[in-house]
């Protein structure tokens, strides 16, 4: 569960709320050439449609069945996307919502035609099918109203209803079989892995029992024989409760949300970048840490929000992502967003429920309300850098509180200046020679002497970053 199955590439992008047809096109026209490992896609299963809430993005976290029918498209479009992306070496990772179904007290018909009814004691999801006996019994949940309300007690977190969402009983063989069926269907199509949504609310042994029944990835989609599903689990551990990320190491990577706060703090106060990874805080070990500067929840204040940097502060955000990709901790994901004015607002739409196409402008940026951080110059270049220096460690670390620099083995060197300029003679760890800065397309360069030192100069307010690689990064 630890190999993302993308030939050693190091960065995935979350194309939040994109349609399958647009993702397929993006794999072919951009992601493959830019060196992205793959795409995390929004939940593909059938979900409620909340017209009364003006179709919020979060309706997709209220499953109705495991039919591949969502706001992003139907099953044929999903399969076409996976196949087209795989054929250009870009993998698809599904956001898997299997902790729960819809909230209590609702009924209706979802887009794919499946009905649901959770009024009173009913828990009817005939599209799976699930019924009342497949949900965690009330007596197992120690909270007063049945919802999760005590993070100091694992039984409360894992047996009660998160936000009132009907909690599947993962102890039951029947439930495990249904989830296995969903995952094996994804695998058969050629999906390379999953994010397990709300994994913190599931018992680790239930996740383990489910994953143990998965088949290998299909060789006809370009996976070497014996390849396993890549798994990263959403466990928000902020040192604020009983549940710790390390309980989930046996079943894959874990989201490391403390990294979001740490990098935001570090960009505000460069001195803090020296203490970015704090194992004293219990941050996940590097070969289990799934990291990102911000995600679809905390960029809009959901899931506890927090002090994170987002695309809304572009200059700081470029530095945060650049540093994240330059350093050597964890497996990285880049966020790709749409603009919003209210935190529930769904993606750009053609009116109502129908998601608008992503517009690609002549200069390669996006329009139509899509931010496309993954196409920004700094992000694209730093993806190349991270791929090029894979396997090396950080050395020659230097930080004076206003600027920071380090080498990645003898393969790369990175520097960044908070105020936009720096000039300093530093050890680069690189063989003697001239190296050009990929960030400004070689407008600036450094000359490394026989002793490995070079004068490192940055003069660029908007993108105050220097990144060079031995033999070129691309
Ligand atoms: C409301 C009340 C509850 C009440 C309930 C009763 O707020 O107190 O118990 O009604 O019915 C939506 C609404 C929410 C509503 C809920 C149920 O926003 O107000 O509860 O539906 O009707 C997303 C959104 C949520 C949304 C949910 C389901 O963020 O706002 O809830 O989808 O549509 C924690 C968790 C973490 C979680 C994070 C958001 O530790 O696991 O919060 N992150 C993941 C996803 C996230 C998603 C879910 C989990 C749930 O990343 O996007 O929540 O699948 O930190």
XYZ file of C-alpha atoms and ligand atoms in Angstrom:
529
model
C 0.000 0.000 0.000
C 3.044 2.268 0.016
C 3.974 2.574 -3.651
C 1.963 5.150 -5.640
C 2.606 3.099 -8.790
C 3.860 5.930 -10.951
C 7.418 4.924 -11.855
C 9.063 6.872 -9.067
C 7.396 10.209 -9.785
C 6.863 12.198 -6.621
C 3.877 14.552 -6.791
C 0.144 14.099 -7.207
C -2.384 16.861 -7.800
C -5.914 17.058 -6.420
C -8.117 18.267 -9.276
C -10.896 19.151 -6.859
C -14.373 18.851 -8.421
C -13.080 18.548 -11.976
C -15.195 16.538 -14.423
C -13.818 13.227 -15.717
C -13.720 14.533 -19.283
C -11.562 17.495 -18.219
C -9.211 15.311 -16.146
C -8.685 12.958 -19.082
C -7.779 15.924 -21.263
C -5.502 17.387 -18.576
C -3.556 14.119 -18.258
C -2.863 14.171 -21.975
C -2.291 17.853 -22.617
C -0.394 18.780 -19.435
C 0.181 16.402 -16.509
C 2.139 13.730 -18.369
C 4.604 16.231 -19.802
C 4.947 18.104 -16.516
C 6.005 14.961 -14.630
C 3.010 14.577 -12.346
C 2.578 11.137 -10.806
C -1.191 11.272 -10.827
C -4.469 12.874 -9.886
C -6.620 12.610 -6.777
C -10.175 12.869 -8.053
C -13.325 13.851 -6.134
C -15.503 10.969 -4.861
C -16.810 9.092 -7.934
C -19.635 7.148 -6.266
C -23.328 8.015 -6.399
C -24.186 10.756 -3.893
C -27.057 12.936 -2.713
C -27.958 16.058 -4.675
C -28.680 18.998 -2.424
C -30.580 21.544 -4.509
C -31.816 23.173 -1.295
C -28.207 23.986 -0.344
C -27.416 25.161 -3.885
C -25.441 21.998 -4.707
C -22.536 22.399 -2.241
C -19.238 20.616 -3.000
C -19.730 18.487 0.119
C -22.794 16.691 -1.199
C -20.273 14.237 -2.647
C -19.306 13.152 0.866
C -22.822 11.765 1.394
C -22.812 8.446 -0.500
C -25.956 6.693 -1.715
C -24.348 3.719 -3.502
C -21.040 2.648 -5.072
C -22.333 3.131 -8.596
C -19.857 5.301 -10.514
C -22.215 8.168 -11.076
C -21.375 11.588 -9.665
C -21.362 15.267 -10.383
C -18.074 14.709 -12.268
C -19.579 12.266 -14.715
C -20.896 8.769 -15.368
C -19.217 5.369 -15.372
C -18.236 5.408 -19.050
C -16.591 8.797 -18.621
C -14.808 7.603 -15.472
C -13.417 4.520 -17.207
C -12.362 6.544 -20.241
C -10.509 8.978 -17.952
C -8.652 6.224 -16.091
C -7.615 4.517 -19.304
C -6.513 7.696 -21.062
C -4.525 8.875 -18.040
C -2.901 5.466 -17.566
C -1.889 5.357 -21.190
C 0.172 8.543 -20.756
C 1.605 7.331 -17.424
C -0.550 9.482 -15.132
C -2.342 7.584 -12.347
C -5.787 8.121 -10.845
C -6.399 8.017 -7.058
C -9.980 7.884 -5.852
C -11.315 9.701 -2.795
C -13.087 6.747 -1.138
C -15.939 7.588 1.234
C -16.682 4.313 3.009
C -16.980 5.292 6.674
C -20.579 6.370 6.241
C -23.511 7.007 3.904
C -25.947 9.984 4.013
C -26.944 11.793 7.215
C -29.911 10.582 9.235
C -33.393 11.923 8.579
C -33.266 12.196 4.805
C -34.769 10.415 1.812
C -34.763 10.843 -1.938
C -33.414 9.648 -5.257
C -29.795 10.185 -6.303
C -28.543 11.034 -9.754
C -27.797 7.466 -10.738
C -31.372 6.486 -9.876
C -30.753 4.846 -6.486
C -33.088 5.699 -3.643
C -32.195 6.321 -0.009
C -34.163 6.639 3.201
C -32.744 7.265 6.673
C -35.868 8.589 8.343
C -36.507 7.234 11.825
C -34.688 3.931 12.244
C -34.528 3.278 8.508
C -31.099 2.983 6.876
C -32.118 1.957 3.377
C -29.619 2.130 0.545
C -30.955 -0.404 -1.969
C -28.325 0.582 -4.540
C -25.659 -1.269 -2.506
C -27.777 -2.761 -0.796
C -27.343 -1.685 2.837
C -30.070 -1.638 5.463
C -30.322 -0.872 9.182
C -28.433 -3.958 10.375
C -25.296 -2.836 8.488
C -24.787 0.337 10.526
C -23.007 0.667 13.866
C -25.539 -0.118 16.605
C -26.502 2.817 18.817
C -25.418 1.064 22.026
C -21.826 0.939 20.744
C -21.695 4.740 20.594
C -21.137 6.385 23.962
C -22.272 9.914 22.985
C -25.501 11.522 24.182
C -27.014 12.310 20.781
C -25.291 9.622 18.715
C -22.885 11.966 16.914
C -19.120 12.103 17.420
C -18.440 14.557 20.264
C -15.517 13.267 22.328
C -12.126 12.974 20.659
C -10.527 11.601 23.808
C -12.480 8.355 23.385
C -11.776 6.130 20.333
C -15.152 4.383 20.678
C -16.904 7.725 20.482
C -14.929 8.742 17.389
C -15.257 5.416 15.606
C -18.692 4.154 16.636
C -20.701 7.383 16.615
C -22.008 9.289 13.597
C -19.535 11.897 12.237
C -21.682 15.026 11.597
C -24.732 12.777 11.914
C -23.651 10.723 8.877
C -24.906 7.124 9.131
C -21.878 5.110 10.239
C -21.217 1.806 8.502
C -20.365 -1.094 10.797
C -16.961 -2.081 9.444
C -16.858 -5.066 11.777
C -19.381 -6.897 9.635
C -18.209 -9.220 6.951
C -21.081 -8.061 4.743
C -19.995 -4.419 4.916
C -16.375 -5.363 4.281
C -17.425 -7.385 1.223
C -19.359 -4.449 -0.223
C -16.424 -2.088 0.261
C -14.035 -4.678 -1.182
C -16.376 -4.989 -4.158
C -16.213 -1.222 -4.722
C -12.417 -1.114 -4.421
C -11.864 -4.176 -6.614
C -14.076 -2.622 -9.267
C -11.869 0.493 -9.180
C -8.745 -1.669 -9.371
C -10.090 -3.605 -12.316
C -10.712 -0.349 -14.172
C -7.091 0.688 -13.517
C -7.312 3.093 -10.562
C -3.899 3.112 -8.827
C -4.923 3.908 -5.266
C -7.256 5.596 -2.833
C -7.564 8.275 -0.221
C -9.625 6.788 2.604
C -11.910 9.608 3.694
C -12.488 9.925 7.454
C -10.158 6.970 8.183
C -9.796 8.338 11.702
C -13.448 7.404 12.223
C -12.813 3.793 11.195
C -11.150 1.071 13.279
C -7.685 0.336 11.848
C -8.368 -3.419 11.961
C -11.471 -2.930 9.805
C -9.439 -1.063 7.196
C -6.806 -3.774 7.333
C -9.359 -6.580 6.901
C -10.844 -4.815 3.881
C -7.525 -4.093 2.188
C -6.340 -7.681 2.676
C -8.996 -8.827 0.192
C -7.968 -6.588 -2.689
C -6.679 -7.908 -5.969
C -3.427 -6.793 -7.612
C -3.467 -3.946 -10.114
C -4.158 -4.974 -13.719
C -1.146 -5.494 -15.969
C -3.229 -4.444 -18.988
C -3.279 -0.908 -17.526
C 0.502 -0.759 -17.409
C 1.088 -1.918 -13.829
C 3.920 -4.416 -13.248
C 2.602 -7.814 -12.099
C 2.011 -7.925 -8.349
C 1.428 -4.154 -7.974
C -0.720 -3.170 -4.968
C -3.233 -0.393 -4.476
C -1.639 2.791 -3.028
C -3.448 3.902 0.123
C -3.372 7.201 1.989
C -5.671 7.629 4.938
C -7.282 10.820 6.144
C -6.350 10.945 9.824
C -6.335 14.472 11.228
C -4.029 14.230 14.230
C -3.234 17.652 15.659
C -2.120 16.306 19.049
C -5.657 17.011 20.173
C -7.190 13.631 20.832
C -6.766 9.929 21.483
C -6.250 8.892 17.865
C -2.717 8.993 16.490
C -1.454 8.719 12.936
C 0.820 5.788 13.755
C -2.168 3.489 14.368
C -2.622 3.521 10.588
C 0.933 2.810 9.377
C 0.175 -0.824 8.570
C -2.456 0.106 6.003
C -0.728 2.888 4.104
C 0.303 6.522 4.304
C -1.440 8.989 6.617
C -2.307 12.621 5.999
C 0.000 14.801 8.109
C -2.054 17.924 8.864
C 0.523 19.299 11.296
C 2.657 19.915 8.219
C 0.059 22.442 6.933
C 0.406 24.520 10.092
C 4.161 24.117 10.172
C 4.777 25.292 6.607
C 2.423 28.254 7.075
C 4.316 29.241 10.193
C 7.639 28.766 8.417
C 6.719 31.034 5.523
C 5.599 33.726 7.946
C 8.789 33.350 9.995
C 11.600 31.750 7.989
C 13.513 30.850 11.159
C 10.830 28.230 11.829
C 11.611 26.395 8.606
C 14.599 24.838 10.381
C 12.212 22.957 12.686
C 9.660 22.031 10.070
C 9.380 18.345 10.870
C 8.805 17.916 14.562
C 8.881 14.299 15.625
C 8.481 15.515 19.211
C 4.988 16.518 18.097
C 4.394 13.007 16.855
C 4.532 13.923 13.159
C 4.424 10.823 10.982
C 7.646 9.201 9.876
C 8.706 10.302 6.427
C 7.849 7.055 4.635
C 4.254 7.237 5.925
C 3.627 10.992 5.794
C 1.298 12.264 3.063
C 1.813 16.033 2.974
C 0.307 19.131 1.376
C 0.261 22.863 2.092
C -3.555 22.969 2.184
C -6.454 20.723 1.192
C -10.043 21.111 0.008
C -11.274 21.309 3.625
C -8.801 23.566 5.385
C -8.515 26.007 2.463
C -12.157 26.917 3.190
C -12.274 26.516 6.970
C -13.853 23.035 7.007
C -12.538 20.198 9.150
C -11.269 22.579 11.782
C -9.613 24.809 9.182
C -6.505 26.270 10.732
C -3.754 28.645 9.821
C -2.961 27.515 6.317
C -1.663 29.359 3.277
C -3.728 29.063 0.107
C -3.829 30.372 -3.455
C -5.518 33.478 -2.090
C -2.051 34.702 -1.019
C -0.177 33.802 -4.196
C 3.274 35.089 -3.271
C 3.372 33.246 0.073
C 1.684 30.227 -1.444
C 4.368 29.815 -4.102
C 7.023 29.850 -1.383
C 5.103 27.314 0.703
C 4.686 24.893 -2.189
C 8.252 25.448 -3.412
C 9.709 24.632 -0.011
C 7.416 21.620 0.366
C 8.613 20.182 -2.926
C 12.281 21.094 -2.325
C 12.659 19.377 1.062
C 12.727 15.612 1.454
C 9.894 14.758 3.875
C 6.842 12.724 2.920
C 4.904 12.098 -0.271
C 3.503 15.335 -1.689
C 0.184 16.489 -3.109
C -0.553 19.816 -4.746
C -3.988 21.380 -4.414
C -5.811 22.618 -7.519
C -8.805 24.752 -6.598
C -11.654 26.868 -7.888
C -12.384 30.398 -6.675
C -15.161 30.727 -4.112
C -16.771 33.420 -2.033
C -18.695 31.138 0.290
C -17.289 28.023 1.889
C -20.118 25.728 0.786
C -20.095 26.898 -2.830
C -19.769 24.179 -5.442
C -17.506 24.301 -8.498
C -17.983 26.725 -11.403
C -21.238 25.666 -13.010
C -23.330 26.104 -16.102
C -26.176 26.955 -13.769
C -27.451 24.577 -11.119
C -25.919 21.181 -10.850
C -23.919 20.956 -14.048
C -20.184 21.598 -13.562
C -18.580 23.948 -16.077
C -15.659 22.928 -18.279
C -12.173 23.989 -17.240
C -11.037 26.765 -19.578
C -7.375 26.776 -20.648
C -6.163 30.244 -21.667
C -3.631 30.883 -24.415
C -0.858 31.423 -21.864
C -1.509 28.070 -20.184
C -3.347 29.476 -17.166
C -6.938 28.523 -16.405
C -10.124 30.553 -16.673
C -13.786 30.139 -15.940
C -13.289 30.265 -12.177
C -10.661 27.496 -11.975
C -7.400 28.414 -10.199
C -5.162 25.599 -11.498
C -2.336 26.110 -9.006
C -0.725 23.010 -10.516
C -0.074 24.991 -13.712
C 1.607 27.947 -11.991
C 5.234 28.398 -13.048
C 6.762 27.751 -9.603
C 4.686 24.614 -9.003
C 5.478 23.128 -12.384
C 9.216 23.773 -12.034
C 9.388 22.451 -8.487
C 7.643 19.228 -9.508
C 10.544 18.740 -11.941
C 12.999 19.513 -9.144
C 11.444 17.025 -6.718
C 11.422 14.280 -9.342
C 15.044 15.022 -10.271
C 16.472 14.887 -6.729
C 14.508 11.872 -5.489
C 16.489 9.623 -3.172
C 18.844 12.330 -1.902
C 18.760 13.938 1.517
C 18.906 17.597 2.557
C 22.452 18.792 3.189
C 24.334 22.046 3.655
C 21.296 23.553 5.335
C 21.566 27.313 5.821
C 18.956 29.703 7.214
C 19.487 33.273 8.432
C 15.854 33.986 9.221
C 15.307 35.904 5.972
C 16.580 33.424 3.453
C 17.034 29.691 3.385
C 19.081 27.306 1.246
C 20.076 23.656 1.085
C 21.350 21.027 -1.282
C 19.759 17.718 -2.150
C 22.731 15.382 -2.166
C 24.902 16.270 -5.123
C 21.905 16.468 -7.449
C 20.220 19.762 -6.655
C 20.366 23.047 -4.783
C 17.496 25.249 -3.592
C 17.331 28.760 -2.148
C 14.471 31.083 -1.252
C 14.433 34.685 0.000
C 11.496 36.032 1.982
C 11.946 39.675 1.000
C 12.705 38.846 -2.632
C 16.458 39.239 -2.603
C 19.572 37.659 -1.154
C 23.283 37.433 -1.920
C 25.393 34.972 -0.023
C 28.320 32.659 -0.661
C 27.135 29.140 0.192
C 28.205 25.523 -0.082
C 26.052 23.890 -2.769
C 27.237 20.304 -2.601
C 27.381 20.328 -6.407
C 30.293 19.546 -8.732
C 32.041 22.624 -10.169
C 30.230 24.240 -13.078
C 27.538 26.642 -14.161
C 23.911 25.891 -13.298
C 20.849 27.770 -14.427
C 17.843 28.608 -12.287
C 14.806 26.761 -13.628
C 12.366 29.112 -11.868
C 13.166 32.093 -14.114
C 13.902 29.976 -17.188
C 17.662 30.451 -16.831
C 17.579 34.261 -16.638
C 19.762 33.765 -13.542
C 22.411 31.157 -12.842
C 25.097 30.184 -10.342
C 28.796 29.350 -10.822
C 29.960 26.574 -8.538
C 33.699 26.552 -7.794
C 36.002 23.595 -7.248
C 35.264 23.721 -3.510
C 31.502 23.467 -4.116
C 30.691 27.023 -3.076
C 28.817 29.556 -5.170
C 27.524 33.083 -4.840
C 23.762 32.620 -4.454
C 21.809 35.665 -5.564
C 18.058 36.114 -5.835
C 16.368 39.252 -7.111
C 12.765 38.423 -7.842
C 9.975 39.702 -5.641
C 7.075 37.582 -6.883
C 8.954 34.309 -7.241
C 11.978 34.643 -4.918
C 13.230 31.124 -5.534
C 16.293 29.487 -7.035
C 16.362 25.810 -7.971
C 19.109 24.108 -9.953
C 19.883 20.495 -10.763
C 23.050 18.727 -11.811
C 22.383 17.716 -15.413
C 19.178 19.789 -15.519
C 15.911 19.198 -13.650
C 13.563 18.389 -16.524
C -25.030 19.074 10.470
C -24.478 19.616 11.791
C -24.067 18.478 12.700
C -25.271 17.595 12.942
C -25.857 17.138 11.622
C -27.162 16.406 11.938
O -23.329 20.431 11.520
O -23.563 18.960 13.940
O -24.842 16.461 13.673
O -26.119 18.238 10.729
O -27.710 15.899 10.781
C -22.381 18.515 5.909
C -22.702 19.843 6.583
C -22.837 19.646 8.099
C -23.936 18.622 8.375
C -23.549 17.322 7.662
C -24.609 16.255 7.814
O -21.672 20.783 6.300
O -23.161 20.889 8.701
O -23.995 18.381 9.779
O -23.368 17.561 6.238
O -25.797 16.700 7.278
C -17.574 17.295 4.125
C -17.804 18.695 4.687
C -18.829 18.689 5.784
C -20.111 18.004 5.296
C -19.728 16.575 4.923
C -20.913 15.738 4.436
O -16.586 19.205 5.186
O -19.126 20.031 6.151
O -21.086 18.013 6.319
O -18.780 16.640 3.832
O -21.497 16.312 3.331
C -13.202 16.612 10.549
C -12.974 15.177 10.217
C -12.513 14.943 8.812
C -13.338 15.651 7.808
C -13.392 17.101 8.235
C -14.270 17.924 7.329
O -11.999 14.693 11.096
O -12.550 13.561 8.535
O -13.888 17.244 9.544
N -12.801 15.446 6.479
C -13.408 14.523 5.484
C -13.536 15.193 4.132
C -14.619 16.235 4.227
C -15.942 15.559 4.476
C -15.861 14.418 5.378
C -14.680 13.961 5.887
C -17.073 13.638 5.604
O -12.310 15.693 3.715
O -14.650 17.012 3.052
O -16.838 16.517 5.060
O -17.122 12.674 4.550
O -11.969 17.263 10.752
